[in-house]
Coordinates of C-alpha atoms in Angstrom, one line a residue:
X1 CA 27.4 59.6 -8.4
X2 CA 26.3 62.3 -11.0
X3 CA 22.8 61.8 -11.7
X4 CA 21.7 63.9 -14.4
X5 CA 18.2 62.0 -15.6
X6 CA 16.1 60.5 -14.1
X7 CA 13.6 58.0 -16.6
X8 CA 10.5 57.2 -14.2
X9 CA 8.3 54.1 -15.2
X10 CA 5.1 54.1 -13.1
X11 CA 2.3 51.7 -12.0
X12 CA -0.5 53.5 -13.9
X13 CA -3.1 51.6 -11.9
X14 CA -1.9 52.8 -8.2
X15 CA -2.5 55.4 -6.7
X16 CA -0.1 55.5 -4.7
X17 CA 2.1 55.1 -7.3
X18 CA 1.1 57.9 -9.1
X19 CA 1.8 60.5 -6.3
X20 CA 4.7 59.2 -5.3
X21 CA 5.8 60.0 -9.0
X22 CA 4.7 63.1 -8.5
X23 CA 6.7 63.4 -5.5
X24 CA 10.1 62.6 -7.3
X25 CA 9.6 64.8 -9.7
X26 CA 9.5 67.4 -7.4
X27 CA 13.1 65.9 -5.7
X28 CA 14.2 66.1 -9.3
X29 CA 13.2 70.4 -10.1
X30 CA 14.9 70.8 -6.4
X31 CA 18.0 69.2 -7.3
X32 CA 17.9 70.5 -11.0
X33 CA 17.8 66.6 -12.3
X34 CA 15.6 66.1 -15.9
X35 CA 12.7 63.8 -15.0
X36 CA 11.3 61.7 -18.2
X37 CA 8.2 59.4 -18.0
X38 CA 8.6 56.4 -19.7
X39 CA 5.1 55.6 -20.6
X40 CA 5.3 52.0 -22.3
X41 CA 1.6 52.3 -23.1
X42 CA 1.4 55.4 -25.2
X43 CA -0.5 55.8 -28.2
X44 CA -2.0 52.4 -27.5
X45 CA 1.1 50.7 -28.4
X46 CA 3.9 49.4 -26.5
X47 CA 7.8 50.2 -27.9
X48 CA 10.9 48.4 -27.9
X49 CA 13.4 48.7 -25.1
X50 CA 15.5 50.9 -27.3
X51 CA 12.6 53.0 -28.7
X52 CA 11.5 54.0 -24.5
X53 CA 15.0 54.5 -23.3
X54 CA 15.8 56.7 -27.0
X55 CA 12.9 59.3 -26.0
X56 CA 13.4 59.5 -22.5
X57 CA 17.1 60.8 -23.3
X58 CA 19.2 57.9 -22.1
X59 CA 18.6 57.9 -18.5
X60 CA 21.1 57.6 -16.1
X61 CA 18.8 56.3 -13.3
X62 CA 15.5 54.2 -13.8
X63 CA 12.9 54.5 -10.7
X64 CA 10.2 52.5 -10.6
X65 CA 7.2 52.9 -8.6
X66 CA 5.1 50.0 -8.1
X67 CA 5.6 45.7 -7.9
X68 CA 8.3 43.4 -9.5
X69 CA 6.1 43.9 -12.7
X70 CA 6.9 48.0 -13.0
X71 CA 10.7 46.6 -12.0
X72 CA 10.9 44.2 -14.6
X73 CA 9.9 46.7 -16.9
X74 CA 12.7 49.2 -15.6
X75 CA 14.9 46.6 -15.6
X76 CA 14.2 45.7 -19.4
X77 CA 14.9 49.7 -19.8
X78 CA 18.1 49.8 -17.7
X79 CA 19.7 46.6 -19.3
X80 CA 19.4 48.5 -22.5
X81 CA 21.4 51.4 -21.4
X82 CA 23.1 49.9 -19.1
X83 CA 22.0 52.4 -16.8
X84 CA 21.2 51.8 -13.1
X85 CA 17.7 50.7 -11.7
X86 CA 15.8 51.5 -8.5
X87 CA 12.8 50.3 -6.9
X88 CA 10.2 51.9 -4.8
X89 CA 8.1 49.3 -3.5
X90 CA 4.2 49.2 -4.3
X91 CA 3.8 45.2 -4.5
X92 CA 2.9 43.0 -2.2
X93 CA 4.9 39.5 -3.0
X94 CA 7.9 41.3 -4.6
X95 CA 11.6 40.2 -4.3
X96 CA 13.0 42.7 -7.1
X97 CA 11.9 46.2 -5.2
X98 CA 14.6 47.9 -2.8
X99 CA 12.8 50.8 -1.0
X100 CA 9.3 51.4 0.6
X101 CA 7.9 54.8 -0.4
X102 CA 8.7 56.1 3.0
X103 CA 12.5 56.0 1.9
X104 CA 12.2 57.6 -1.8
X105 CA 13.5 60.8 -0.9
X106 CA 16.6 59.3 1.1
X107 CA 17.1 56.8 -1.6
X108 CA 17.0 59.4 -4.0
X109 CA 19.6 61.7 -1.7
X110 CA 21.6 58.4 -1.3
X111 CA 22.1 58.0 -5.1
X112 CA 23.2 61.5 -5.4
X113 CA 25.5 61.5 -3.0
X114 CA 26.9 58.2 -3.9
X115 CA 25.8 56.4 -0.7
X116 CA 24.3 53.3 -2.4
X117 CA 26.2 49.7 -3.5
X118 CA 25.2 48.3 -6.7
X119 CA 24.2 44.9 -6.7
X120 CA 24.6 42.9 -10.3
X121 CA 21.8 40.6 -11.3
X122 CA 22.7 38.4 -14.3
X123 CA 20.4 38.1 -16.9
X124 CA 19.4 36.1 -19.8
X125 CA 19.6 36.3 -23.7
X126 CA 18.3 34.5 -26.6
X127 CA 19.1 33.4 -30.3
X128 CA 17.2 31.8 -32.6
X129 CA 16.8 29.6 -36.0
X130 CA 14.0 32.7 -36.6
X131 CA 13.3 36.4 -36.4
X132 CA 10.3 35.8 -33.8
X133 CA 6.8 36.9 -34.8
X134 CA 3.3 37.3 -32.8
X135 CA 0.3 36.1 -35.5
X136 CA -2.4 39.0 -35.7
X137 CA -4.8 36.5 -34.0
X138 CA -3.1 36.2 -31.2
X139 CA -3.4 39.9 -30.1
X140 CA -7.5 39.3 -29.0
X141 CA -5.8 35.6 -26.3
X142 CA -3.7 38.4 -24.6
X143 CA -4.8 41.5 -24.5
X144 CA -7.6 41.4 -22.0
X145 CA -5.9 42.6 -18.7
X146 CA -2.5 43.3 -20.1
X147 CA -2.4 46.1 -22.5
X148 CA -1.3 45.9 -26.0
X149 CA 2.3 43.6 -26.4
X150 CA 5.5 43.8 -26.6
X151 CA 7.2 43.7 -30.4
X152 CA 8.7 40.9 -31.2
X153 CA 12.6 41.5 -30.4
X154 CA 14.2 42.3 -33.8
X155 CA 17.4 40.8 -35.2
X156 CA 20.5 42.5 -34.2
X157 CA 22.3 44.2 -37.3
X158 CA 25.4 42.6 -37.1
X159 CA 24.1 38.9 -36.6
X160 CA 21.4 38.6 -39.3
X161 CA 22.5 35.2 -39.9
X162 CA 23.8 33.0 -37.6
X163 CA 23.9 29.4 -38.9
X164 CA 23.9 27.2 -36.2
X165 CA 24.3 29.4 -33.5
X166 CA 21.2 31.3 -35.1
X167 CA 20.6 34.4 -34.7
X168 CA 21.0 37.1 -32.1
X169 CA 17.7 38.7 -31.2
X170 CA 17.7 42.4 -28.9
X171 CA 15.9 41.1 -25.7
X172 CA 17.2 40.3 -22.3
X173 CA 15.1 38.7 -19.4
X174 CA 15.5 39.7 -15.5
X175 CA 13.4 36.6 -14.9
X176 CA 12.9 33.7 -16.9
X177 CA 12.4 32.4 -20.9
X178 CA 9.4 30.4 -21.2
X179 CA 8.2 27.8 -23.9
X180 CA 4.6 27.1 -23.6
X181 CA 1.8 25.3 -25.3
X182 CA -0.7 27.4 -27.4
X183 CA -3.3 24.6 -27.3
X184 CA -5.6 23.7 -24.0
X185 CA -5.3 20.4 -24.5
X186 CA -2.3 19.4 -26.2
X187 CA 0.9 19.6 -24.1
X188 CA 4.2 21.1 -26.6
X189 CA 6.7 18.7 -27.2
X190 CA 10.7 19.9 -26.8
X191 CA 14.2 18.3 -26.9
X192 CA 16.0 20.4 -24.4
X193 CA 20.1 20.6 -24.7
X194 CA 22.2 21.2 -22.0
X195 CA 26.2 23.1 -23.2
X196 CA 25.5 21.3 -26.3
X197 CA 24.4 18.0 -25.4
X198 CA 20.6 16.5 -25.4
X199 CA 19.1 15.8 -22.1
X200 CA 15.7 14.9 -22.9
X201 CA 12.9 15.2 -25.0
X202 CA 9.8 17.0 -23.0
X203 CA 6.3 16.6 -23.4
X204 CA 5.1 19.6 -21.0
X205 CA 2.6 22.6 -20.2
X206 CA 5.9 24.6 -20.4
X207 CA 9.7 24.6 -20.3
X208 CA 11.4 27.7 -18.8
X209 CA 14.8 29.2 -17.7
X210 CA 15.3 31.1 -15.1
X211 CA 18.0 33.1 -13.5
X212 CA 18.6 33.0 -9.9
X213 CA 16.6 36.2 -9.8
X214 CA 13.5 34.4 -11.6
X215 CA 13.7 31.5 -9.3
X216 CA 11.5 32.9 -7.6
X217 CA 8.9 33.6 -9.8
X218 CA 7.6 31.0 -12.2
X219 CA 10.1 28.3 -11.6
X220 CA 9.2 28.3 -8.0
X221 CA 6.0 28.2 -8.8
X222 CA 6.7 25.2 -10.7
X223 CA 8.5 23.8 -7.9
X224 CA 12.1 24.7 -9.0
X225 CA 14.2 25.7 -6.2
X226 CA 15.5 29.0 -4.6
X227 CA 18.7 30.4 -5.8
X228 CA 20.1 33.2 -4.4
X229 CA 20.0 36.1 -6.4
X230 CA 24.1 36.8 -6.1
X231 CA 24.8 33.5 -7.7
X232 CA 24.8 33.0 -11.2
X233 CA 23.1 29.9 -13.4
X234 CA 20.7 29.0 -15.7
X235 CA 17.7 27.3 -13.6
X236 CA 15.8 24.9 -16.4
X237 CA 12.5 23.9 -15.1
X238 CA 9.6 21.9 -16.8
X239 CA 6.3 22.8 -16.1
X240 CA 3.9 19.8 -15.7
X241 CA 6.0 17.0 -17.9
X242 CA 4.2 14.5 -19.2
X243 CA 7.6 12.0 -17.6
X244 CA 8.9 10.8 -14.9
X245 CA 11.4 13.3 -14.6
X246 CA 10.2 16.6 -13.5
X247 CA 13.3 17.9 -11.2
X248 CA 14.6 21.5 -12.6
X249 CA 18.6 20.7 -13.6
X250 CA 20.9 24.3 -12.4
X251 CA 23.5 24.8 -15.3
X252 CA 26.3 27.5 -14.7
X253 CA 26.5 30.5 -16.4
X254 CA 29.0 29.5 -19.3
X255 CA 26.6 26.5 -20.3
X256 CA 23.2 27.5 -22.6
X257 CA 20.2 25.3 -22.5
X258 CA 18.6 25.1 -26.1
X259 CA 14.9 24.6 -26.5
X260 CA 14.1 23.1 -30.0
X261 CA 10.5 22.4 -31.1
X262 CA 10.1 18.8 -32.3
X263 CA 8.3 18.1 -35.5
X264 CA 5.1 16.5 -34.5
X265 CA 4.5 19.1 -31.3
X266 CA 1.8 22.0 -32.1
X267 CA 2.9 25.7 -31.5
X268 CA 4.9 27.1 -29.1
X269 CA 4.4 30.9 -27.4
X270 CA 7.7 32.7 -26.4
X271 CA 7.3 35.1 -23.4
X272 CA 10.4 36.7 -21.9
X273 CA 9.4 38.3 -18.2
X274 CA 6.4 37.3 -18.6
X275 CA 5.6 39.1 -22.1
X276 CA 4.9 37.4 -25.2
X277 CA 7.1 37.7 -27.6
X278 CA 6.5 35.0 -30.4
X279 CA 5.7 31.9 -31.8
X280 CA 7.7 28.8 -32.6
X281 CA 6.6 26.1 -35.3
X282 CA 7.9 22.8 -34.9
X283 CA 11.2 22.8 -36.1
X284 CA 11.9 26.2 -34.8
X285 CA 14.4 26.4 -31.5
X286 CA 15.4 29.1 -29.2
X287 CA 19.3 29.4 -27.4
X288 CA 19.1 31.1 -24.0
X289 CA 22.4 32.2 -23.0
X290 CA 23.8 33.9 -19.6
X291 CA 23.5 37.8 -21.0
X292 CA 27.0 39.8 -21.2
X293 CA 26.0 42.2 -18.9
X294 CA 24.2 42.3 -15.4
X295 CA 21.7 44.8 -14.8
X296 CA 22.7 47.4 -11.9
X297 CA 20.6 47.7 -9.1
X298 CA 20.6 50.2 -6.7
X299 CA 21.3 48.9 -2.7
X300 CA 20.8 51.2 0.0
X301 CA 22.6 48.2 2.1
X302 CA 23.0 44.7 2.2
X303 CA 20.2 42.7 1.1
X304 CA 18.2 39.8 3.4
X305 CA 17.0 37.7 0.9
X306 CA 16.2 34.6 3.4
X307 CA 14.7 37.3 5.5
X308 CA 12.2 38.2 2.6
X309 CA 12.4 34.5 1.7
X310 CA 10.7 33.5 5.1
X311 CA 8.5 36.7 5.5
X312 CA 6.7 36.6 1.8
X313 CA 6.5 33.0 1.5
X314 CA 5.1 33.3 5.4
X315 CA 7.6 30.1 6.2
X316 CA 6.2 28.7 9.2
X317 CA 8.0 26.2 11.6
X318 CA 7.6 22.6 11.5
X319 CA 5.5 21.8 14.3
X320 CA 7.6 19.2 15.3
X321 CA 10.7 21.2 15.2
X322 CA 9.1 24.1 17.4
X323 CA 7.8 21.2 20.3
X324 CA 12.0 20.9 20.2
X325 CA 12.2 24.6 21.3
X326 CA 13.0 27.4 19.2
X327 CA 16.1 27.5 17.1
X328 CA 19.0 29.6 18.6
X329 CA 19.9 32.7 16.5
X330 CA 23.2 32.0 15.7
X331 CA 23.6 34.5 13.0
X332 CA 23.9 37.4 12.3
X333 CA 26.3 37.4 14.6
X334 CA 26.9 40.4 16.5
X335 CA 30.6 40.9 16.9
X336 CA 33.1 40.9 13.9
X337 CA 33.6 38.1 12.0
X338 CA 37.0 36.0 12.6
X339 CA 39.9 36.5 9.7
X340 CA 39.1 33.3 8.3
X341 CA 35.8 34.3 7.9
X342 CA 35.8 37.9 7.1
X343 CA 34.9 37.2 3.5
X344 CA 31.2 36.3 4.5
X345 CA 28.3 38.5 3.4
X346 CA 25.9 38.3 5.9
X347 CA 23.0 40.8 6.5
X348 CA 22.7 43.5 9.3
X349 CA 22.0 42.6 12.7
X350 CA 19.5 43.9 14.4
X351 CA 21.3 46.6 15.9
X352 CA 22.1 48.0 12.6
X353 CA 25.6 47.0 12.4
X354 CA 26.7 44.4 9.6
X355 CA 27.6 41.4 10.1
X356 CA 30.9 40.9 8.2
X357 CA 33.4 43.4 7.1

């Protein structure tokens, strides 16, 4: 593909990171491709999606260098433009990154030369009954070890009132939507609605939704489940309910989970990716909705996910299933997959050679 610009968002606080940046933009002057930083903290302020992507000339390509954090924040970038993302990895529990540093330059030759599949994520949306808003005070509970925040998302120009759909707010989530309490010791109270329809009312630490991306950051974490990252759902998890039911409830992509405040519940924070973005009162309710378009990431081939599963999680064996020998390896197979079967996506054996067609 033609890659003309290249919008670079790096890990400030590696290194590593920081000569590797230097290192693509040398790639870039060789193969006469603009290079743009995209420095979300300048002037001791960060900037909206569209604000970053607007001075860095509409990328067509996003590289990160660092962890799923510097992704995330690519990924916010890309969505915006609909541009495509890569990851150089830096991290060291990450699912989001593609390519160790050892491979930028080949990624990079692999883009240009069109060598790469592009794997769509889904990702989330929001409305809501209210433009969100961060209070002044709460600048001094989250700054210390993150930087200034994010703006609250602003109102999209053609849905500044939406009834009682709400109303439509510019942000998009790679990971998750979170609801949490404000107060240490008072949990927030939230009827959560499923396509329309009331499931329960919470009374919880937090309430998120994920997307099968996400599942394995905070919902796992909360003891939702894995999803793989090809599928597509809404993963609603509570975080330490104050009930008997605390199982996370998988919705599909075409059916939004609503997260209303109820009256007698004390605040509620908003972070999207991690990233505050407002406050609820009670009465106040968010929508979070399956986003109408996927970001693009870059693959250099396909993707072992439950290889990564196993090896970052470090999945051991049950003991007892180990003193019944070791489990056979029955795939990835190594010869060609029967017709019937040719439609499977399973990752590269060993050898190098896929393992379906």
């Amino acid at each position: 593909m033609t890659v003309s610009r290249i919008g670079l968002v790096v890990h400030g606080g590696r290194e590593e990171a920081v000569r590797a940046a230097d290192s693509v933009r040398t790639w870039c002057a060789a193969q006469a491709v603009q290079c743009t930083d995209i420095d979300v903290w300048n002037e001791g302020e960060r900037h909206s999606a569209s604000d970053e992507v607007e001075s860095a000339g509409d990328p067509d390509l996003i590289v990160t260098l660092g962890g799923d954090g510097t992704f995330l924040r690519g990924a916010r970038l890309a969505a915006e433009h609909d541009a495509l993302v890569l990851g150089v990895d830096f991290g060291r529990v990450g699912f989001l990154t593609e390519v160790p540093v050892t491979m930028m330059h080949a990624a990079l030759d692999a883009v240009r030369e069109d060598r790469i599949t592009v794997e769509n994520r889904m990702m989330l949306t929001m409305r809501a009954s209210c433009p969100l808003k961060v209070p002044q005070d709460m600048e001094a509970l989250v700054r210390y070890g993150r930087g200034p925040l994010l703006p609250p998302p602003r109102v999209r120009a053609d849905c500044t009132s939406g009834g009682e759909w709400g109303i439509a707010l510019h942000v998009t989530a790679l990971n998750d939507v979170v609801l949490e309490k404000l107060s240490r010791d008072r949990q927030v109270s939230v009827g959560v609605y499923l396509a329309g329809r009331l499931l329960a009312a919470y009374s919880a630490d937090a309430l998120l939704v994920a997307t099968p991306t996400g599942s394995t950051a905070y919902s796992f974490a909360a003891g939702g489940p894995v999803v793989s990252p090809r599928a597509e759902g809404l993963v609603f998890t509570p975080v330490a309910p104050h009930m008997a039911f605390n199982r996370s409830v998988v919705a599909a992509p075409d059916e939004p989970i609503g997260l209303r405040v109820l009256e007698r519940s004390g605040q509620a924070a908003v972070s999207v990716d991690g990233q505050l973005r407002g406050v609820l009162d009670p009465g106040d309710w968010i929508g979070v909705y399956a986003a109408p378009r996927p970001l693009r990431a870059v693959r250099l081939g396909p993707m072992d996910f439950y290889g990564r599963l196993r090896e970052r999680m470090r999945l051991t064996d049950a003991p007892a299933a180990v003193a019944d020998g070791c489990a056979v390896p029955l795939w990835p197979a190594t010869t060609p997959p029967p017709q019937d079967l040719a439609h499977l996506a399973l990752p590269a054996t060993p050898g190098g050679e896929a393992g379906a067609h």
